[in-house]
CSV table of N, CA and C in Angstrom, one decimal:
chain,number,residue,atom,x,y,z
A,16,MET,N,150.3,50.0,147.3
A,16,MET,CA,151.0,51.1,146.5
A,16,MET,C,150.4,51.2,145.3
A,17,THR,N,150.4,53.0,145.0
A,17,THR,CA,149.5,53.5,144.1
A,17,THR,C,150.1,53.2,142.9
A,18,LEU,N,149.2,53.1,141.4
A,18,LEU,CA,149.8,53.0,140.1
A,18,LEU,C,150.8,54.4,139.8
A,19,GLN,N,150.6,55.4,140.4
A,19,GLN,CA,151.6,56.6,140.1
A,19,GLN,C,153.2,56.0,140.7
A,20,LYS,N,152.9,55.7,141.9
A,20,LYS,CA,154.4,55.4,142.5
A,20,LYS,C,155.2,54.2,142.2
A,21,ASN,N,154.2,53.1,141.7
A,21,ASN,CA,154.9,52.3,141.1
A,21,ASN,C,155.4,52.8,139.3
A,22,LEU,N,154.9,53.5,138.8
A,22,LEU,CA,155.3,54.3,137.6
A,22,LEU,C,156.8,54.7,137.6
A,23,VAL,N,156.6,55.8,138.7
A,23,VAL,CA,158.1,56.5,139.0
A,23,VAL,C,159.2,55.7,139.4
A,24,GLN,N,158.8,54.6,140.2
A,24,GLN,CA,160.0,53.8,140.6
A,24,GLN,C,160.6,53.0,139.6
A,25,LEU,N,159.5,52.2,138.6
A,25,LEU,CA,160.0,51.9,137.4
A,25,LEU,C,160.9,52.7,136.4
A,26,ALA,N,160.4,53.7,136.3
A,26,ALA,CA,161.0,54.9,135.8
A,26,ALA,C,162.5,55.2,136.2
A,27,MET,N,162.4,55.2,137.3
A,27,MET,CA,164.0,55.2,138.0
A,27,MET,C,164.7,54.3,137.9
A,28,ILE,N,164.2,53.2,138.0
A,28,ILE,CA,165.0,51.9,137.6
A,28,ILE,C,165.3,51.9,136.3
A,29,THR,N,164.5,52.5,135.3
A,29,THR,CA,165.1,52.2,133.9
A,29,THR,C,166.4,53.1,134.0
A,30,ALA,N,165.9,54.5,134.3
A,30,ALA,CA,167.0,55.4,134.3
A,30,ALA,C,168.1,55.2,134.6
A,31,LEU,N,168.3,54.3,136.1
A,31,LEU,CA,169.5,53.9,136.4
A,31,LEU,C,170.2,52.8,135.6
A,32,THR,N,169.4,52.0,135.0
A,32,THR,CA,169.9,50.8,134.0
A,32,THR,C,170.5,51.5,133.1
A,33,VAL,N,169.6,52.5,132.4
A,33,VAL,CA,170.4,53.1,130.9
A,33,VAL,C,171.7,54.0,131.3
A,34,THR,N,171.7,54.5,132.7
A,34,THR,CA,172.9,55.3,133.0
A,34,THR,C,174.1,54.3,133.3
A,35,LEU,N,173.6,53.2,134.1
A,35,LEU,CA,174.8,52.2,134.3
A,35,LEU,C,175.3,51.4,132.9
A,36,SER,N,174.7,51.1,132.3
A,36,SER,CA,174.9,50.5,131.1
A,36,SER,C,175.6,51.4,130.1
A,37,LEU,N,175.3,52.9,129.8
A,37,LEU,CA,176.2,53.5,129.1
A,37,LEU,C,177.5,54.3,129.9
A,38,LEU,N,177.6,54.2,131.2
A,38,LEU,CA,178.6,54.4,131.8
A,38,LEU,C,179.6,53.0,131.8
A,39,PHE,N,179.5,51.8,131.8
A,39,PHE,CA,180.2,50.6,131.5
A,39,PHE,C,180.1,50.1,130.5
A,40,ILE,N,180.1,50.5,129.3
A,40,ILE,CA,180.4,49.6,128.0
A,40,ILE,C,181.4,49.3,127.3
A,41,PHE,N,181.2,47.9,127.1
A,41,PHE,CA,182.6,47.2,126.6
A,41,PHE,C,182.2,46.7,125.3
A,42,PRO,N,183.1,47.4,124.3
A,42,PRO,CA,183.0,46.8,122.9
A,42,PRO,C,183.3,45.5,122.4
A,43,VAL,N,182.6,44.9,121.6
A,43,VAL,CA,183.0,43.5,121.1
A,43,VAL,C,183.2,43.6,119.5
A,44,PRO,N,184.5,43.7,119.4
A,44,PRO,CA,185.0,43.9,117.8
A,44,PRO,C,184.3,42.9,116.9
A,45,ALA,N,184.1,41.9,117.2
A,45,ALA,CA,183.9,40.6,116.4
A,45,ALA,C,182.8,40.9,115.9
A,46,THR,N,181.4,41.5,116.6
A,46,THR,CA,180.2,41.8,116.1
A,46,THR,C,180.1,43.1,116.1
A,47,ASN,N,181.0,44.2,116.2
A,47,ASN,CA,180.8,45.5,116.2
A,47,ASN,C,179.7,46.0,116.9
A,48,GLY,N,179.6,45.3,118.1
A,48,GLY,CA,178.5,45.8,118.8
A,48,GLY,C,179.4,46.1,120.4
A,49,PHE,N,178.6,45.5,121.6
A,49,PHE,CA,179.2,46.3,122.8
A,49,PHE,C,178.4,45.4,123.9
A,50,VAL,N,179.1,45.2,125.3
A,50,VAL,CA,178.5,44.3,126.2
A,50,VAL,C,178.1,45.5,127.4
A,51,THR,N,176.9,45.4,127.8
A,51,THR,CA,176.6,46.3,129.0
A,51,THR,C,176.3,45.7,130.4
A,52,LEU,N,176.0,46.3,131.5
A,52,LEU,CA,175.6,45.8,132.8
A,52,LEU,C,174.2,46.3,132.9
A,53,CYS,N,173.2,45.8,131.6
A,53,CYS,CA,171.7,46.2,131.8
A,53,CYS,C,171.1,45.4,132.7
A,54,GLU,N,171.6,44.1,132.7
A,54,GLU,CA,171.0,42.9,133.3
A,54,GLU,C,170.7,43.0,134.6
A,55,VAL,N,171.6,44.0,135.6
A,55,VAL,CA,171.4,44.2,136.8
A,55,VAL,C,170.2,45.2,136.9
A,56,GLY,N,169.7,45.8,136.3
A,56,GLY,CA,168.5,46.9,136.2
A,56,GLY,C,167.4,46.0,135.9
A,57,ILE,N,167.3,45.3,135.1
A,57,ILE,CA,166.4,44.4,134.4
A,57,ILE,C,166.0,43.3,135.3
A,58,TYR,N,166.7,42.7,135.9
A,58,TYR,CA,166.8,41.7,136.9
A,58,TYR,C,166.2,42.2,138.2
A,59,THR,N,166.6,43.2,138.7
A,59,THR,CA,166.3,44.1,139.9
A,59,THR,C,164.8,44.5,139.7
A,60,ALA,N,164.6,45.0,139.0
A,60,ALA,CA,163.1,45.4,138.0
A,60,ALA,C,162.2,44.2,138.5
A,61,ALA,N,162.4,42.9,137.9
A,61,ALA,CA,161.8,41.8,137.6
A,61,ALA,C,161.5,41.3,139.1
A,62,PHE,N,162.9,41.4,139.9
A,62,PHE,CA,162.4,40.8,141.4
A,62,PHE,C,161.7,41.7,142.1
A,63,LEU,N,161.8,43.0,141.9
A,63,LEU,CA,161.0,43.7,142.7
A,63,LEU,C,159.3,44.0,142.2
A,64,PHE,N,159.2,43.8,141.2
A,64,PHE,CA,157.9,44.3,140.4
A,64,PHE,C,157.2,43.1,139.7
A,65,GLY,N,157.9,41.9,139.4
A,65,GLY,CA,157.7,41.0,138.8
A,65,GLY,C,157.6,40.9,137.2
A,66,PRO,N,157.0,40.1,136.5
A,66,PRO,CA,157.1,40.3,135.0
A,66,PRO,C,156.7,41.2,134.5
A,67,ILE,N,155.6,42.2,134.8
A,67,ILE,CA,155.3,43.6,134.4
A,67,ILE,C,156.4,44.3,134.4
A,68,GLY,N,156.6,44.7,135.7
A,68,GLY,CA,158.1,45.6,135.9
A,68,GLY,C,159.2,45.2,135.0
A,69,GLY,N,159.8,43.8,135.2
A,69,GLY,CA,160.6,43.3,134.5
A,69,GLY,C,160.6,43.6,133.0
A,70,PHE,N,159.5,43.1,132.3
A,70,PHE,CA,159.1,43.5,131.1
A,70,PHE,C,159.4,44.9,130.7
A,71,TRP,N,158.9,46.0,131.4
A,71,TRP,CA,158.9,47.3,130.9
A,71,TRP,C,160.3,48.0,130.9
A,72,VAL,N,160.9,47.2,132.3
A,72,VAL,CA,162.4,48.1,132.4
A,72,VAL,C,163.4,47.5,131.5
A,73,GLY,N,162.9,46.2,130.9
A,73,GLY,CA,164.0,45.6,129.9
A,73,GLY,C,163.6,46.3,128.7
A,74,ALA,N,162.4,46.5,128.3
A,74,ALA,CA,162.1,46.8,127.2
A,74,ALA,C,162.5,48.4,126.8
A,75,LEU,N,162.4,49.2,127.7
A,75,LEU,CA,162.7,50.6,127.8
A,75,LEU,C,164.1,51.1,127.7
A,76,SER,N,164.7,50.4,128.7
A,76,SER,CA,166.1,50.4,129.0
A,76,SER,C,166.9,49.7,127.6
A,77,GLY,N,166.5,48.6,127.1
A,77,GLY,CA,167.0,48.2,126.0
A,77,GLY,C,167.0,49.0,124.4
A,78,GLY,N,165.9,49.6,124.5
A,78,GLY,CA,165.6,50.5,123.4
A,78,GLY,C,166.3,51.9,123.7
A,79,LEU,N,166.3,52.7,124.7
A,79,LEU,CA,167.1,53.4,125.0
A,79,LEU,C,168.7,53.4,125.1
A,80,ILE,N,169.2,52.6,125.2
A,80,ILE,CA,170.8,52.1,125.3
A,80,ILE,C,170.8,52.1,123.8
A,81,ASP,N,170.2,51.5,123.0
A,81,ASP,CA,170.9,51.3,121.9
A,81,ASP,C,170.7,52.8,120.9
A,82,LEU,N,169.5,53.4,121.3
A,82,LEU,CA,169.3,54.5,120.7
A,82,LEU,C,170.3,55.8,121.3
A,83,LEU,N,170.6,55.9,122.5
A,83,LEU,CA,171.7,56.6,123.0
A,83,LEU,C,173.1,56.5,122.6
A,84,SER,N,173.5,55.0,122.3
A,84,SER,CA,174.7,54.7,122.0
A,84,SER,C,175.1,54.6,120.6
A,85,GLY,N,173.7,54.8,119.6
A,85,GLY,CA,174.2,55.0,118.2
A,85,GLY,C,174.0,53.6,117.6
A,86,TYR,N,173.1,52.8,117.8
A,86,TYR,CA,172.6,51.4,117.1
A,86,TYR,C,171.1,51.4,117.1
A,87,PRO,N,170.7,52.2,116.3
A,87,PRO,CA,169.2,52.3,115.9
A,87,PRO,C,168.7,51.3,115.5
A,88,GLN,N,169.7,50.4,114.3
A,88,GLN,CA,168.9,49.2,114.0
A,88,GLN,C,168.7,47.9,114.8
A,89,TRP,N,169.3,48.2,116.3
A,89,TRP,CA,169.0,47.2,117.1
A,89,TRP,C,168.2,47.4,118.1
A,90,ILE,N,167.4,48.7,117.9
A,90,ILE,CA,166.2,49.2,119.0
A,90,ILE,C,164.9,48.2,119.0
A,91,ILE,N,164.4,47.8,117.8
A,91,ILE,CA,163.4,46.7,118.0
A,91,ILE,C,163.6,45.6,118.5
A,92,PHE,N,164.7,45.1,118.4
A,92,PHE,CA,165.6,43.7,118.8
A,92,PHE,C,165.5,43.8,120.4
A,93,SER,N,166.4,45.0,120.8
A,93,SER,CA,166.4,45.2,122.2
A,93,SER,C,165.4,45.1,122.9
A,94,VAL,N,164.2,45.9,122.4
A,94,VAL,CA,163.0,46.4,123.2
A,94,VAL,C,162.4,45.0,123.4
A,95,LEU,N,162.1,44.0,122.4
A,95,LEU,CA,161.5,42.6,122.3
A,95,LEU,C,162.5,41.7,123.1
A,96,ILE,N,163.8,41.6,123.1
A,96,ILE,CA,164.4,40.4,123.7
A,96,ILE,C,164.6,41.0,125.2
A,97,HIS,N,165.1,42.2,125.7
A,97,HIS,CA,165.2,42.6,127.0
A,97,HIS,C,164.0,42.7,127.9
A,98,GLY,N,162.8,43.0,127.0
A,98,GLY,CA,161.5,43.0,127.6
A,98,GLY,C,160.9,41.5,127.9
A,99,ILE,N,161.1,40.6,127.0
A,99,ILE,CA,160.7,39.5,127.4
A,99,ILE,C,161.7,38.8,128.2
A,100,GLN,N,162.8,39.3,128.2
A,100,GLN,CA,163.8,38.6,129.4
A,100,GLN,C,163.4,38.8,130.9
A,101,GLY,N,163.1,40.3,130.8
A,101,GLY,CA,162.6,40.8,132.3
A,101,GLY,C,161.3,40.4,132.8
A,102,GLY,N,160.4,39.8,131.5
A,102,GLY,CA,158.9,39.4,131.8
A,102,GLY,C,159.4,37.7,132.5
A,103,ILE,N,160.4,37.0,131.9
A,103,ILE,CA,160.8,35.6,132.1
A,103,ILE,C,161.0,35.6,133.6
A,104,ALA,N,162.3,36.4,134.0
A,104,ALA,CA,162.6,36.4,135.0
A,104,ALA,C,161.7,36.8,136.1
A,105,GLY,N,160.9,37.8,136.0
A,105,GLY,CA,159.8,38.5,136.6
A,105,GLY,C,158.8,37.0,137.4
A,106,TYR,N,158.5,36.5,136.2
A,106,TYR,CA,157.5,35.4,136.3
A,106,TYR,C,158.1,34.2,137.5
A,107,PHE,N,159.5,34.1,137.0
A,107,PHE,CA,160.0,33.0,138.0
A,107,PHE,C,160.0,33.3,139.3
A,108,PHE,N,160.4,34.7,139.5
A,108,PHE,CA,161.2,35.4,140.8
A,108,PHE,C,159.5,35.3,141.5
A,109,GLN,N,158.4,35.2,141.2
A,109,GLN,CA,157.4,35.1,141.7
A,109,GLN,C,156.9,34.0,142.5
A,110,LYS,N,157.3,32.7,141.7
A,110,LYS,CA,157.1,31.6,142.1
A,110,LYS,C,157.5,31.3,143.5
A,111,ASN,N,157.0,30.1,143.8
A,111,ASN,CA,157.0,29.8,145.7
A,111,ASN,C,158.0,28.6,145.5
A,112,TRP,N,159.2,28.1,145.0
A,112,TRP,CA,159.8,27.0,145.4
A,112,TRP,C,161.3,27.6,145.1
A,113,LYS,N,162.0,26.7,145.8
A,113,LYS,CA,163.4,27.0,146.3
A,113,LYS,C,164.5,27.5,145.3
A,114,TYR,N,164.3,27.1,144.3
A,114,TYR,CA,165.4,27.4,143.0
A,114,TYR,C,165.0,28.4,142.1
A,115,LYS,N,163.7,29.1,142.4
A,115,LYS,CA,163.1,30.2,141.4
A,115,LYS,C,164.1,31.4,141.0
A,116,ASN,N,164.6,31.6,142.1
A,116,ASN,CA,166.0,32.7,141.6
A,116,ASN,C,166.8,32.4,140.4
A,117,ILE,N,167.6,31.2,140.7
A,117,ILE,CA,168.5,30.8,139.6
A,117,ILE,C,167.8,30.4,138.4
A,118,SER,N,166.6,29.7,138.5
A,118,SER,CA,166.1,29.1,137.3
A,118,SER,C,165.5,30.6,136.6
A,119,GLY,N,165.1,31.3,137.1
A,119,GLY,CA,164.7,32.8,136.4
A,119,GLY,C,165.6,33.4,135.7
A,120,LEU,N,167.0,33.6,136.4
A,120,LEU,CA,167.9,34.0,135.6
A,120,LEU,C,168.3,33.4,134.9
A,121,ILE,N,168.4,31.9,134.8
A,121,ILE,CA,169.3,30.7,133.8
A,121,ILE,C,168.1,30.9,132.3
A,122,LEU,N,167.1,30.7,132.5
A,122,LEU,CA,166.2,30.7,131.5
A,122,LEU,C,166.1,32.5,131.0
A,123,ALA,N,165.9,33.2,131.7
A,123,ALA,CA,166.0,34.7,131.1
A,123,ALA,C,167.3,34.8,130.4
A,124,SER,N,168.5,34.5,130.8
A,124,SER,CA,169.6,35.0,130.3
A,124,SER,C,169.9,34.1,129.0
A,125,LEU,N,169.4,32.6,128.8
A,125,LEU,CA,169.4,31.8,127.7
A,125,LEU,C,168.4,32.5,126.6
A,126,PHE,N,167.3,32.9,127.1
A,126,PHE,CA,166.5,33.6,126.2
A,126,PHE,C,167.2,34.7,125.5
A,127,MET,N,167.9,35.5,126.2
A,127,MET,CA,168.8,36.8,125.8
A,127,MET,C,169.7,36.6,124.9
A,128,VAL,N,170.9,35.2,125.3
A,128,VAL,CA,171.7,35.4,124.4
A,128,VAL,C,171.2,34.4,123.1
A,129,VAL,N,170.2,33.5,123.1
A,129,VAL,CA,169.9,32.9,121.8
A,129,VAL,C,169.0,34.1,120.7
A,130,GLY,N,168.4,35.1,121.8
A,130,GLY,CA,167.6,35.9,120.9
A,130,GLY,C,168.7,37.0,120.3
A,131,TYR,N,169.6,37.2,121.1
A,131,TYR,CA,170.6,38.4,120.2
A,131,TYR,C,171.5,37.6,119.3
A,132,ALA,N,171.6,36.3,119.2
A,132,ALA,CA,172.3,35.5,118.5
A,132,ALA,C,171.8,35.5,117.2
A,133,LEU,N,170.4,35.2,117.3
A,133,LEU,CA,169.5,35.3,116.2
A,133,LEU,C,169.4,36.7,115.5
A,134,ALA,N,169.6,37.5,116.5
A,134,ALA,CA,169.1,38.8,115.9
A,134,ALA,C,170.4,39.2,115.2
A,135,THR,N,171.7,38.9,115.8
A,135,THR,CA,173.0,39.7,114.9
A,135,THR,C,172.9,38.6,113.5
A,136,ALA,N,172.3,37.4,113.9
A,136,ALA,CA,172.8,36.4,112.4
A,136,ALA,C,171.9,37.0,111.2
A,137,PHE,N,170.7,37.7,111.8
A,137,PHE,CA,169.6,38.5,110.8
A,137,PHE,C,170.3,39.6,110.1
A,138,LEU,N,170.7,40.4,111.1
A,138,LEU,CA,171.3,41.9,110.8
A,138,LEU,C,172.3,41.7,110.2
A,139,TYR,N,173.5,40.6,110.5
A,139,TYR,CA,174.7,40.8,110.0
A,139,TYR,C,174.9,39.3,109.2
A,140,THR,N,175.6,38.5,110.0
A,140,THR,CA,175.8,37.0,109.1
A,140,THR,C,175.8,35.9,110.2
A,141,TRP,N,175.5,34.8,110.0
A,141,TRP,CA,175.6,33.8,111.2
A,141,TRP,C,177.0,33.8,111.8
A,142,PRO,N,177.9,33.8,111.2
A,142,PRO,CA,179.0,33.6,111.9
A,142,PRO,C,179.1,35.1,113.0
A,143,ALA,N,178.9,36.1,112.7
A,143,ALA,CA,178.8,36.9,113.6
A,143,ALA,C,177.6,36.8,114.7
A,144,GLY,N,176.6,36.1,114.4
A,144,GLY,CA,175.6,35.5,115.6
A,144,GLY,C,176.2,34.8,116.5
A,145,VAL,N,177.3,33.9,116.1
A,145,VAL,CA,177.8,32.9,116.7
A,145,VAL,C,178.8,33.5,117.5
A,146,ALA,N,179.3,34.5,117.0
A,146,ALA,CA,180.3,35.4,117.9
A,146,ALA,C,179.6,36.1,119.1
A,147,SER,N,178.7,36.6,118.8
A,147,SER,CA,177.8,37.1,119.8
A,147,SER,C,177.5,36.4,121.2
A,148,ILE,N,177.7,35.4,121.1
A,148,ILE,CA,177.3,34.1,122.3
A,148,ILE,C,178.3,34.5,123.2
A,149,ILE,N,179.7,34.5,123.1
A,149,ILE,CA,180.4,34.5,124.5
A,149,ILE,C,180.1,35.9,124.9
A,150,GLY,N,180.0,37.2,124.3
A,150,GLY,CA,179.9,38.2,125.1
A,150,GLY,C,178.4,38.4,125.8
A,151,ASN,N,177.4,37.9,125.3
A,151,ASN,CA,176.2,38.0,125.9
A,151,ASN,C,176.3,36.9,127.1
A,152,ILE,N,176.7,35.7,127.0
A,152,ILE,CA,176.8,34.8,128.1
A,152,ILE,C,177.7,35.9,129.4
A,153,MET,N,178.5,36.5,129.0
A,153,MET,CA,179.4,37.1,130.1
A,153,MET,C,178.7,38.5,130.8
A,154,GLN,N,177.8,38.8,129.8
A,154,GLN,CA,177.0,40.0,130.2
A,154,GLN,C,175.8,39.3,131.1
A,155,ASN,N,175.3,38.3,130.7
A,155,ASN,CA,174.3,37.9,131.8
A,155,ASN,C,174.9,37.3,133.2
A,156,VAL,N,176.1,36.5,132.9
A,156,VAL,CA,176.8,36.2,134.5
A,156,VAL,C,177.1,37.4,135.2
A,157,PHE,N,177.6,38.5,134.5
A,157,PHE,CA,178.1,39.3,135.7
A,157,PHE,C,176.7,40.0,135.9
A,158,GLY,N,176.0,40.3,135.3
A,158,GLY,CA,174.5,40.9,135.6
A,158,GLY,C,173.7,39.9,136.8
A,159,SER,N,173.7,38.6,136.3
A,159,SER,CA,172.9,37.9,137.6
A,159,SER,C,173.8,37.6,138.6
A,160,GLY,N,175.0,37.8,138.7
A,160,GLY,CA,175.7,38.0,139.7
A,160,GLY,C,175.7,39.3,140.8
A,161,LEU,N,175.4,40.4,140.0
A,161,LEU,CA,175.5,41.5,140.4
A,161,LEU,C,174.1,41.7,140.9
A,162,THR,N,173.0,41.2,140.2
A,162,THR,CA,171.8,41.4,140.9
A,162,THR,C,171.2,40.4,142.2
A,163,LEU,N,172.1,39.4,142.1
A,163,LEU,CA,171.9,38.4,143.3
A,163,LEU,C,172.6,39.3,144.7
A,164,MET,N,173.8,39.9,144.4
A,164,MET,CA,174.4,40.7,145.5
A,164,MET,C,173.5,41.8,146.0
A,165,LEU,N,173.1,42.5,144.9
A,165,LEU,CA,172.1,43.6,145.2
A,165,LEU,C,170.9,43.2,145.9
A,166,ILE,N,170.1,42.1,145.5
A,166,ILE,CA,169.0,42.0,146.4
A,166,ILE,C,169.3,41.3,147.6
A,167,SER,N,170.4,40.7,148.2
A,167,SER,CA,171.0,40.5,149.2
A,167,SER,C,170.7,41.8,150.0
A,168,ALA,N,171.8,42.4,149.6
A,168,ALA,CA,172.1,43.9,150.2
A,168,ALA,C,170.6,44.5,150.5
A,169,LEU,N,169.7,44.4,149.5
A,169,LEU,CA,168.5,45.0,149.7
A,169,LEU,C,167.6,44.7,150.8
A,170,ARG,N,167.6,43.3,150.9
A,170,ARG,CA,166.9,42.4,152.0
A,170,ARG,C,167.8,43.0,153.4
A,171,LYS,N,168.8,43.0,153.2
A,171,LYS,CA,169.8,43.1,155.1
A,171,LYS,C,169.2,44.6,155.2
A,172,ILE,N,169.0,45.6,154.4
A,172,ILE,CA,168.7,46.6,155.1
A,172,ILE,C,167.0,47.0,155.0
A,173,ASN,N,166.2,46.1,154.8
A,173,ASN,CA,164.9,46.3,155.0
A,173,ASN,C,164.4,47.1,154.0
A,174,PHE,N,164.7,47.3,152.7
A,174,PHE,CA,164.4,48.0,151.7
A,174,PHE,C,162.8,47.9,151.3
A,175,PRO,N,162.3,49.2,151.6
A,175,PRO,CA,160.8,49.1,151.4
A,175,PRO,C,160.1,48.4,150.5
A,176,LEU,N,160.8,48.5,149.4
A,176,LEU,CA,160.1,47.4,148.1
A,176,LEU,C,160.1,46.1,148.4
A,177,MET,N,160.6,45.7,149.3
A,177,MET,CA,161.2,44.0,149.3
A,177,MET,C,160.1,43.4,149.9
A,178,LYS,N,159.0,44.2,150.8
A,178,LYS,CA,157.8,43.9,151.5
A,178,LYS,C,157.9,42.4,151.4
A,179,GLU,N,156.8,41.3,151.2
A,179,GLU,CA,157.0,40.2,151.5
A,179,GLU,C,157.1,39.4,150.1
A,180,GLY,N,157.8,40.2,149.5
A,180,GLY,CA,158.0,39.5,147.8
A,180,GLY,C,158.8,38.2,148.1
A,181,PRO,N,159.5,38.0,147.1
A,181,PRO,CA,160.4,36.9,146.6
A,181,PRO,C,161.6,37.0,147.5
A,182,LYS,N,161.8,35.8,148.2
A,182,LYS,CA,163.0,35.2,149.1
A,182,LYS,C,164.1,34.4,148.8
């Protein structure tokens, strides 16, 4: 597959991730923030394109979601946290062992939850950081579940990007 084709596909997944996240945005009053479904796009890109694709979709969508939803103070944190989250998931998805998908989702989710708790504590207070943990856990649980269902559906329809990739 050519580089241009991969870039277009990653850009489309990024656009879909941002759109999905802005359509379904759930406010969290305790932290004056929100919970989205961005993990679906990040984890799907990581599954289809590995750590590089997961990183770029995570970083770009995380930054764009914050920019478009009016939280510019979060952009640098979201770029780093969601980018590394997608990279971790993509790294594990490429491995060749039985529990790689679940392991990748758990470790990437853990990184995101801890990263946002620390970022919230830095930007606001440590009680706000602690309060953000539950919302971020829920975001990752729903995102991981939806991703596993999406990947299963893509396999069943022989989606072209699935090739001989992760099983």
